[in-house]
XYZ file of C-alpha atoms in Angstrom:
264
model
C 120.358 -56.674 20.217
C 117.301 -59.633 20.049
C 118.216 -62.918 20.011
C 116.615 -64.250 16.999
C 113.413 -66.564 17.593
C 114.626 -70.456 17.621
C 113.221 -72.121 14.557
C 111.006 -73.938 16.463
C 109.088 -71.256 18.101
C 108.727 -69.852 14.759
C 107.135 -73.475 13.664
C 104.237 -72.612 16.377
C 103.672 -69.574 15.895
C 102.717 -70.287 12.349
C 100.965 -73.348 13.466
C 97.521 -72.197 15.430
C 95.991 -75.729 15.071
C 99.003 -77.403 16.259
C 99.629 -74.858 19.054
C 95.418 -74.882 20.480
C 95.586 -78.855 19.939
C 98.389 -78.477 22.476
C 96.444 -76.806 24.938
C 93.401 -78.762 24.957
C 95.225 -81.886 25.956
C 97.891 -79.973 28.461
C 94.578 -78.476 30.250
C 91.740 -80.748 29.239
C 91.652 -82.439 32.508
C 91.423 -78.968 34.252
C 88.834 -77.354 32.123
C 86.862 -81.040 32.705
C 87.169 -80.440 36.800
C 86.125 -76.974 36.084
C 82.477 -77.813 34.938
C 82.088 -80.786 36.977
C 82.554 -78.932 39.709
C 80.055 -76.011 38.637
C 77.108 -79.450 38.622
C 75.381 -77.973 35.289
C 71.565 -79.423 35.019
C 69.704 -78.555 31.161
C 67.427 -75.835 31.380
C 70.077 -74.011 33.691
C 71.797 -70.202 32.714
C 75.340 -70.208 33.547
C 77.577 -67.016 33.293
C 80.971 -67.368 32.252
C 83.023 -64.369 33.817
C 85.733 -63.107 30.996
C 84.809 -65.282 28.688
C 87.312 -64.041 25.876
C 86.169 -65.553 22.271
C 83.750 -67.732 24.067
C 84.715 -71.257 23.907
C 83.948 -72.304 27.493
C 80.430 -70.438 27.246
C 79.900 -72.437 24.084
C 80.405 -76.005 25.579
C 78.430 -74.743 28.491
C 75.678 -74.299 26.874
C 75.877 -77.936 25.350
C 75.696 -78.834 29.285
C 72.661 -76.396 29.748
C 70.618 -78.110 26.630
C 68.064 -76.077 24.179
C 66.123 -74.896 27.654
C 69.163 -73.482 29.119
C 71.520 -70.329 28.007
C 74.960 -69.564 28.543
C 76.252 -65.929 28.852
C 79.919 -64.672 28.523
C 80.671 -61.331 29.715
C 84.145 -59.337 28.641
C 85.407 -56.270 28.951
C 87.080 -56.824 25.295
C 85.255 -55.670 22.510
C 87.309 -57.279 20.036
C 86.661 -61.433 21.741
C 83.176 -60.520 21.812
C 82.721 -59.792 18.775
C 84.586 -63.035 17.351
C 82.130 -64.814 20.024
C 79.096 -63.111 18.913
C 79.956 -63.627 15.268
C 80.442 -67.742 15.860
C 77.025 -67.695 18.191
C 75.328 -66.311 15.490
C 76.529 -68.997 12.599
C 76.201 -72.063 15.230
C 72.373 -70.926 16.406
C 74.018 -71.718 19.960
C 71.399 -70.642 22.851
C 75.011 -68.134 23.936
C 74.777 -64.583 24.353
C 77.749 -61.761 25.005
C 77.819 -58.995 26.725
C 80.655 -56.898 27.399
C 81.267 -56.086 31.058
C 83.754 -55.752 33.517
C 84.286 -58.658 36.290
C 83.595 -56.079 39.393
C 80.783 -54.336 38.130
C 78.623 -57.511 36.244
C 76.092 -55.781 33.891
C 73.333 -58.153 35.233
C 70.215 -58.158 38.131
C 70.728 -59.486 41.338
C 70.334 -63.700 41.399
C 70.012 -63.772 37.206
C 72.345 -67.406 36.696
C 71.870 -70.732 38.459
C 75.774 -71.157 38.086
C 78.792 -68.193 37.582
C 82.474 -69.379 36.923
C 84.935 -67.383 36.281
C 88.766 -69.477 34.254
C 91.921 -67.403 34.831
C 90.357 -64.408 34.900
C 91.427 -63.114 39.126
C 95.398 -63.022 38.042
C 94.334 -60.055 36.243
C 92.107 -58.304 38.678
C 93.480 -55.751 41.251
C 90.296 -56.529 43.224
C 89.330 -59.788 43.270
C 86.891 -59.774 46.330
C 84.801 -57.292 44.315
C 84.719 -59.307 41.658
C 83.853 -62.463 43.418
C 81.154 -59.944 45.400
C 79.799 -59.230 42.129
C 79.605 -62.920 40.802
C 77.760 -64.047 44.292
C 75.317 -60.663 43.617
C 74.366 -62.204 40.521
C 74.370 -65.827 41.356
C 70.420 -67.251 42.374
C 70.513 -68.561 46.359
C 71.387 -72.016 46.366
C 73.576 -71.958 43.089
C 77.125 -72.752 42.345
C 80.449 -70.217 42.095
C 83.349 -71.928 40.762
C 86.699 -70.053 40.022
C 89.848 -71.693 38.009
C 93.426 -70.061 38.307
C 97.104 -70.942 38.209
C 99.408 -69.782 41.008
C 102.597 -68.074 38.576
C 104.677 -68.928 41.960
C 104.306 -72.379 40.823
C 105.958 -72.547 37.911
C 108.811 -74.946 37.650
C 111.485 -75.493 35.109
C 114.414 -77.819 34.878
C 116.691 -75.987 33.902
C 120.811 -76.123 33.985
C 121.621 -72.787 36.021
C 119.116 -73.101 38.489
C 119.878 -69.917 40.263
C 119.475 -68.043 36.788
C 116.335 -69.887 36.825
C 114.846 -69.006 40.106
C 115.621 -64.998 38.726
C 113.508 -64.953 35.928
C 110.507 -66.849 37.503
C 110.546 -64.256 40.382
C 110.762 -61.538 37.892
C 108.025 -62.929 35.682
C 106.033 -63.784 39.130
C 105.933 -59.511 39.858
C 104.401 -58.567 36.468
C 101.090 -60.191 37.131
C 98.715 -58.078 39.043
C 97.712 -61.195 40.866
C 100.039 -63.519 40.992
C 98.763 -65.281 43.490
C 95.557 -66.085 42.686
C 95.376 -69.839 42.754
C 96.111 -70.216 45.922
C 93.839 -67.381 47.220
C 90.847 -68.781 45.898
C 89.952 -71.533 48.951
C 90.329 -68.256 51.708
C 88.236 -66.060 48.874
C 85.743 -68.226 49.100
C 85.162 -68.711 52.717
C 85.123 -65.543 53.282
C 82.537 -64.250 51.461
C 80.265 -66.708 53.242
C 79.965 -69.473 50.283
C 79.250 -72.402 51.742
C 80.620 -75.876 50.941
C 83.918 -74.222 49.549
C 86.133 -76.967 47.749
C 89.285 -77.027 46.214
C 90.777 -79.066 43.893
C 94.381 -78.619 42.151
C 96.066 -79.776 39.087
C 99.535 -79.410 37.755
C 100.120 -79.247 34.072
C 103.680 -80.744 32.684
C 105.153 -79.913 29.955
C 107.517 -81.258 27.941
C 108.423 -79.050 25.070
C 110.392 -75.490 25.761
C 108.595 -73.596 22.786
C 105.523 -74.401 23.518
C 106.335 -73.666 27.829
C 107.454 -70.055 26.178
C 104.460 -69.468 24.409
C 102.032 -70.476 27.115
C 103.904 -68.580 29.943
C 105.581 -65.722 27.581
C 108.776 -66.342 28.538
C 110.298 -64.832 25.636
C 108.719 -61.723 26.423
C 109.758 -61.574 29.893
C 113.300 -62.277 29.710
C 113.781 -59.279 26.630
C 111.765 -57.285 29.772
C 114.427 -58.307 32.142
C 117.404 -57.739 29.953
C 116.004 -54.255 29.447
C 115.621 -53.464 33.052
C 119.062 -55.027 34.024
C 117.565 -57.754 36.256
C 119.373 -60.814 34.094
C 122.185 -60.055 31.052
C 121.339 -60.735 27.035
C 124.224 -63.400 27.300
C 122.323 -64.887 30.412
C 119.219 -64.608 28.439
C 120.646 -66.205 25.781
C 122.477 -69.070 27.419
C 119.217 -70.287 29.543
C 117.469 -70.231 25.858
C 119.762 -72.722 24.637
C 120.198 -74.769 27.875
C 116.566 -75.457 27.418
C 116.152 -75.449 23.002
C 118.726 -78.206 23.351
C 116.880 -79.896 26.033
C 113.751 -80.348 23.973
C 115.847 -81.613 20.934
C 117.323 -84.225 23.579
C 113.900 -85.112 25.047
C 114.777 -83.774 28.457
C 112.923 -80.683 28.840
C 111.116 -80.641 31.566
C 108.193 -77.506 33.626
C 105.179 -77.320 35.331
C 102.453 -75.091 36.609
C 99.471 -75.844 39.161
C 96.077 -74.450 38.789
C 93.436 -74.738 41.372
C 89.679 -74.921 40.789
C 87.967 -73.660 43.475
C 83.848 -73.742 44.577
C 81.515 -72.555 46.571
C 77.634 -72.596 47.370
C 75.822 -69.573 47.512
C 73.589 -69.281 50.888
């Protein structure tokens, strides 16, 4: 049997502009590191690596000024198109192409600046990836990847052992799981030079919106299904932390790193 969604999470769900204004402040300090870190000059091209519906390629190209051009390539046909379509009604100097990250549909040394945001959780491969974005990349110019580390994620929570269960069992179902703190060593050794890392942690206060940014609720109807927790367990940590956010006391984290790197 489901548990029926908490009011609450229902109230988010419903609410997009609520929900995205969420995100920009819970990451806006990360995303800001991100580009600062990339050193964008106007009249530059930039490539932004799984760019989904485009919004980092967009303020990108405000960085890059009416000389400059941002790309975003996907391997999603449906973001692109949502991208494209806003491009086209903004007149923004942004282009999309679809693409996967280990096989960049681009010459050799086409961008002054390649970044890549939570994009190497999902890749099976990420040194061909970050191969590819260095191929790409002009001598001299910038390669900045952004990632969490799922292994990072911390929630207080009252059954702390029940806890430590279902982070380990969401931490297997990404294909890189890891990837934050792989990024420095991926770096260095592909022969980048002046490889930097810098790492945030994001807090969170509210339990519907921690579900919805992590998919929690997804994961633990996953791990009732395959036996690893009970529904009643399931069920019980739900309310242990609903209650908490009614009571002001809810409480996680996660750390992302943004990591650089010069290209010889």
């Amino acid at each position: 049997m489901t548990t029926p969604t908490p009011p609450s999470q229902t109230a988010y769900q419903q609410d997009g502009v609520t929900y995205l204004n969420k995100i920009i402040q819970l990451f806006g300090g990360y995303k800001r590191r991100g580009f600062t870190f990339l050193q964008v000059s106007p009249g530059q091209h930039i490539l932004d690596v799984g760019c989904g519906t485009g919004e980092d390629a967009f303020a990108l190209a405000g960085l890059t000024g009416p000389t400059g051009r941002a790309c975003g390539v996907d391997p999603d046909p449906n973001m692109l198109a949502a991208a494209t379509t806003r491009a086209a009604a903004l007149n923004a100097p942004v282009t999309f192409t679809r693409g996967e990250a280990h096989a960049l549909p681009f010459p050799d040394a086409s961008f002054d600046r390649t970044r890549a945001d939570r994009v190497f959780q999902h890749l099976a491969d990420p040194a061909a990836a970050l191969a590819d974005m260095i191929r790409v990349t002009r001598p001299g110019g910038w390669i900045s990847l952004l990632d969490v580390d799922w292994g990072s994620v911390l929630i207080d929570a009252g059954d702390r052992t029940l806890t430590r269960r279902i982070l380990d069992y969401h931490h297997r179902h990404h294909v890189n799981a890891s990837a934050g703190i792989q990024l420095h060593g991926l770096l260095q050794r592909a022969g980048l030079a002046e490889v930097e890392t810098y790492g945030e942690t994001v807090c969170v206060t509210e339990w519907p919106l921690a579900a919805m940014i992590w998919g929690l609720d997804a994961i633990t109807t996953r791990a009732v299904a395959e036996g690893v927790i009970t529904a009643g367990e399931r069920d019980r940590w739900n309310h242990d932390l609903a209650e908490r956010t009614r009571n002001g006391t809810f409480f996680a984290a996660i750390t992302g790193f943004i990591t650089r790197g010069r290209k010889p």
